[in-house]
Amino acid sequence: MKQYNKTNFFKHTFCEFKQIENFEFPEDTNYKSKSESMYFYTKEGVYRKSNHWGRVANCRWKLIANEDYKNQQIVIGFAKWADFYSINSTEKIFFITVNFEEKTANIQPKKEETNNLLITLNEAQQKIKQISILLKETKWASYFEDDIDITRYKVITEFINTNKTLQQIKREQK
């Protein structure tokens, strides 16, 4: 597995930064981008102060934010070097988790041995789009006999744990 540091963490990586409340950026900040994001490197990882997260240049950096976070708000996030993963299109190192109560789905990097179906980041992003529709809309479920919540659970669970297409799963559920 590739090791990341201050010289390569910004090259085609996926990472989840955790929002930090009490960190003062030193005057000698290590790097300031054209978009005004600031970076400070430590032996353990990197602090990033920015108002934009998600797609950052050629990277996908998520912010695990506190409850009061609002989009476009300037916040500081921290990530350990070990939390960066290559988004190389051929590496199957991601899986999807779903919170059915909150109706959310997230891409997770494989950190240790897991029984989850591992897929590439591109595959995970495509599945997330489809899952979001399944979680928000109801029209698609009108053809099924079971309660919509039961149907959602069955369809989505199979979708994130197999290589079957969504259409195959829906046909089999009828």
Short mmCIF file of C-alpha atoms in Angstrom, two decimals:
data_model
loop_
_atom_site.label_atom_id
_atom_site.label_comp_id
_atom_site.label_asym_id
_atom_site.label_seq_id
_atom_site.Cartn_x
_atom_site.Cartn_y
_atom_site.Cartn_z
CA MET A 1 0.00 0.00 0.00
CA LYS A 2 1.32 3.42 -0.96
CA GLN A 3 2.61 5.69 1.81
CA TYR A 4 1.43 9.30 1.69
CA ASN A 5 3.18 12.41 2.98
CA LYS A 6 3.41 16.15 2.31
CA THR A 7 4.92 15.57 -1.14
CA ASN A 8 2.22 13.31 -2.61
CA PHE A 9 -1.05 13.46 -0.61
CA PHE A 10 -2.59 15.87 -3.12
CA LYS A 11 -2.18 13.54 -6.12
CA HIS A 12 -5.34 11.55 -6.95
CA THR A 13 -6.34 10.63 -3.39
CA PHE A 14 -9.47 9.93 -1.38
CA CYS A 15 -9.51 11.02 2.26
CA GLU A 16 -11.89 11.84 5.08
CA PHE A 17 -10.77 14.86 7.09
CA LYS A 18 -12.19 15.30 10.59
CA GLN A 19 -13.27 18.80 11.56
CA ILE A 20 -11.03 20.33 14.24
CA GLU A 21 -12.20 23.17 16.47
CA ASN A 22 -9.12 24.34 18.32
CA PHE A 23 -6.17 24.68 15.98
CA GLU A 24 -4.40 27.94 15.20
CA PHE A 25 -2.59 27.96 11.89
CA PRO A 26 1.00 29.14 12.43
CA GLU A 27 2.29 32.18 10.56
CA ASP A 28 4.62 29.92 8.59
CA THR A 29 1.84 27.83 7.04
CA ASN A 30 3.41 25.20 4.81
CA TYR A 31 1.26 25.90 1.76
CA LYS A 32 -1.49 28.24 0.61
CA SER A 33 -3.39 27.38 -2.58
CA LYS A 34 -4.74 29.72 -5.27
CA SER A 35 -8.21 29.15 -3.80
CA GLU A 36 -6.97 30.34 -0.36
CA SER A 37 -6.91 26.89 1.28
CA MET A 38 -4.14 26.61 3.85
CA TYR A 39 -2.14 23.50 4.74
CA PHE A 40 0.06 22.71 7.71
CA TYR A 41 2.03 19.46 7.79
CA THR A 42 2.98 17.44 10.84
CA LYS A 43 4.68 14.10 11.26
CA GLU A 44 1.23 12.49 11.80
CA GLY A 45 -0.73 14.19 9.03
CA VAL A 46 -2.02 17.43 7.54
CA TYR A 47 -4.29 20.24 8.72
CA ARG A 48 -6.37 21.91 6.01
CA LYS A 49 -8.27 25.19 6.39
CA SER A 50 -10.77 25.68 3.59
CA ASN A 51 -14.31 26.55 2.57
CA HIS A 52 -14.58 23.78 -0.05
CA TRP A 53 -14.51 20.03 0.37
CA GLY A 54 -15.48 17.06 -1.77
CA ARG A 55 -13.89 17.38 -5.18
CA VAL A 56 -10.59 19.18 -4.66
CA ALA A 57 -8.52 19.35 -7.86
CA ASN A 58 -7.93 15.69 -8.76
CA CYS A 59 -8.79 14.44 -5.26
CA ARG A 60 -11.95 13.47 -3.37
CA TRP A 61 -11.65 14.84 0.15
CA LYS A 62 -14.65 14.53 2.44
CA LEU A 63 -15.10 16.50 5.61
CA ILE A 64 -16.51 14.67 8.61
CA ALA A 65 -18.08 17.79 10.05
CA ASN A 66 -19.64 18.80 13.33
CA GLU A 67 -23.42 19.27 13.50
CA ASP A 68 -23.28 23.04 13.03
CA TYR A 69 -21.24 22.93 9.79
CA LYS A 70 -22.68 24.76 6.80
CA ASN A 71 -21.49 24.42 3.21
CA GLN A 72 -18.99 27.10 2.09
CA GLN A 73 -18.09 27.85 5.72
CA ILE A 74 -14.34 28.01 6.43
CA VAL A 75 -13.36 25.09 8.66
CA ILE A 76 -10.23 23.25 9.66
CA GLY A 77 -9.91 19.53 9.05
CA PHE A 78 -7.19 17.08 9.99
CA ALA A 79 -6.24 13.81 8.33
CA LYS A 80 -3.49 11.35 9.19
CA TRP A 81 -1.15 10.33 6.39
CA ALA A 82 -2.50 6.78 6.75
CA ASP A 83 -6.03 8.07 5.94
CA PHE A 84 -5.14 8.87 2.31
CA TYR A 85 -6.01 6.30 -0.36
CA SER A 86 -5.24 6.19 -4.04
CA ILE A 87 -8.22 6.72 -6.32
CA ASN A 88 -6.49 4.76 -9.04
CA SER A 89 -9.35 3.49 -11.18
CA THR A 90 -8.30 -0.17 -11.00
CA GLU A 91 -7.85 -0.62 -7.24
CA LYS A 92 -10.82 -2.20 -5.48
CA ILE A 93 -10.32 -0.76 -2.01
CA PHE A 94 -13.67 0.90 -1.26
CA PHE A 95 -17.04 -0.29 0.00
CA ILE A 96 -20.39 1.33 0.72
CA THR A 97 -22.18 1.70 4.05
CA VAL A 98 -25.83 2.69 4.35
CA ASN A 99 -27.69 4.24 7.27
CA PHE A 100 -31.33 3.42 6.56
CA GLU A 101 -32.70 5.60 9.39
CA GLU A 102 -30.91 8.72 8.19
CA LYS A 103 -31.25 7.68 4.52
CA THR A 104 -27.57 8.20 3.78
CA ALA A 105 -24.93 6.16 1.96
CA ASN A 106 -21.18 6.64 2.25
CA ILE A 107 -18.07 5.39 0.54
CA GLN A 108 -15.58 3.89 2.95
CA PRO A 109 -11.97 2.88 2.30
CA LYS A 110 -10.90 -0.59 3.39
CA LYS A 111 -8.83 -0.12 6.53
CA GLU A 112 -8.56 -3.75 7.64
CA GLU A 113 -9.88 -7.13 6.55
CA THR A 114 -13.57 -6.90 5.71
CA ASN A 115 -16.33 -9.08 4.30
CA ASN A 116 -17.76 -6.11 2.37
CA LEU A 117 -17.73 -6.18 -1.42
CA LEU A 118 -14.72 -4.09 -2.49
CA ILE A 119 -15.06 -1.87 -5.54
CA THR A 120 -13.21 0.98 -7.23
CA LEU A 121 -13.97 4.57 -6.29
CA ASN A 122 -15.65 5.14 -9.65
CA GLU A 123 -17.93 2.11 -9.14
CA ALA A 124 -18.71 3.28 -5.60
CA GLN A 125 -19.65 6.76 -6.82
CA GLN A 126 -22.00 5.28 -9.43
CA LYS A 127 -23.65 3.02 -6.84
CA ILE A 128 -24.04 5.92 -4.39
CA LYS A 129 -25.99 7.90 -7.02
CA GLN A 130 -28.38 4.98 -7.53
CA ILE A 131 -28.73 4.33 -3.79
CA SER A 132 -29.56 8.01 -3.16
CA ILE A 133 -32.49 7.72 -5.55
CA LEU A 134 -33.67 4.51 -3.86
CA LEU A 135 -33.51 6.20 -0.45
CA LYS A 136 -35.30 9.42 -1.46
CA GLU A 137 -37.88 8.41 -4.05
CA THR A 138 -40.84 6.06 -3.63
CA LYS A 139 -42.26 5.62 -7.13
CA TRP A 140 -39.81 2.82 -8.01
CA ALA A 141 -41.13 0.70 -5.14
CA SER A 142 -44.80 0.81 -6.15
CA TYR A 143 -44.36 -2.42 -8.14
CA PHE A 144 -43.35 -4.43 -5.06
CA GLU A 145 -45.68 -6.08 -2.57
CA ASP A 146 -43.59 -5.52 0.58
CA ASP A 147 -43.56 -2.33 2.62
CA ILE A 148 -41.25 0.27 1.03
CA ASP A 149 -38.79 0.24 3.95
CA ILE A 150 -38.45 -3.55 3.76
CA THR A 151 -38.06 -3.40 -0.02
CA ARG A 152 -35.46 -0.61 0.23
CA TYR A 153 -33.47 -2.60 2.77
CA LYS A 154 -33.51 -5.80 0.70
CA VAL A 155 -32.65 -4.12 -2.61
CA ILE A 156 -29.93 -1.80 -1.27
CA THR A 157 -28.31 -4.45 0.92
CA GLU A 158 -28.01 -6.82 -2.01
CA PHE A 159 -26.82 -4.00 -4.28
CA ILE A 160 -23.89 -3.08 -2.00
CA ASN A 161 -22.92 -6.71 -1.35
CA THR A 162 -22.98 -8.16 -4.88
CA ASN A 163 -21.89 -7.31 -8.39
CA LYS A 164 -25.47 -7.58 -9.66
CA THR A 165 -26.98 -4.57 -11.38
CA LEU A 166 -29.82 -2.72 -9.73
CA GLN A 167 -32.16 -3.88 -12.50
CA GLN A 168 -31.27 -7.55 -11.87
CA ILE A 169 -31.94 -7.17 -8.16
CA LYS A 170 -35.29 -5.44 -8.69
CA ARG A 171 -36.41 -8.15 -11.13
CA GLU A 172 -35.46 -10.88 -8.64
CA GLN A 173 -37.31 -9.11 -5.78
CA LYS A 174 -40.68 -9.00 -7.59
#
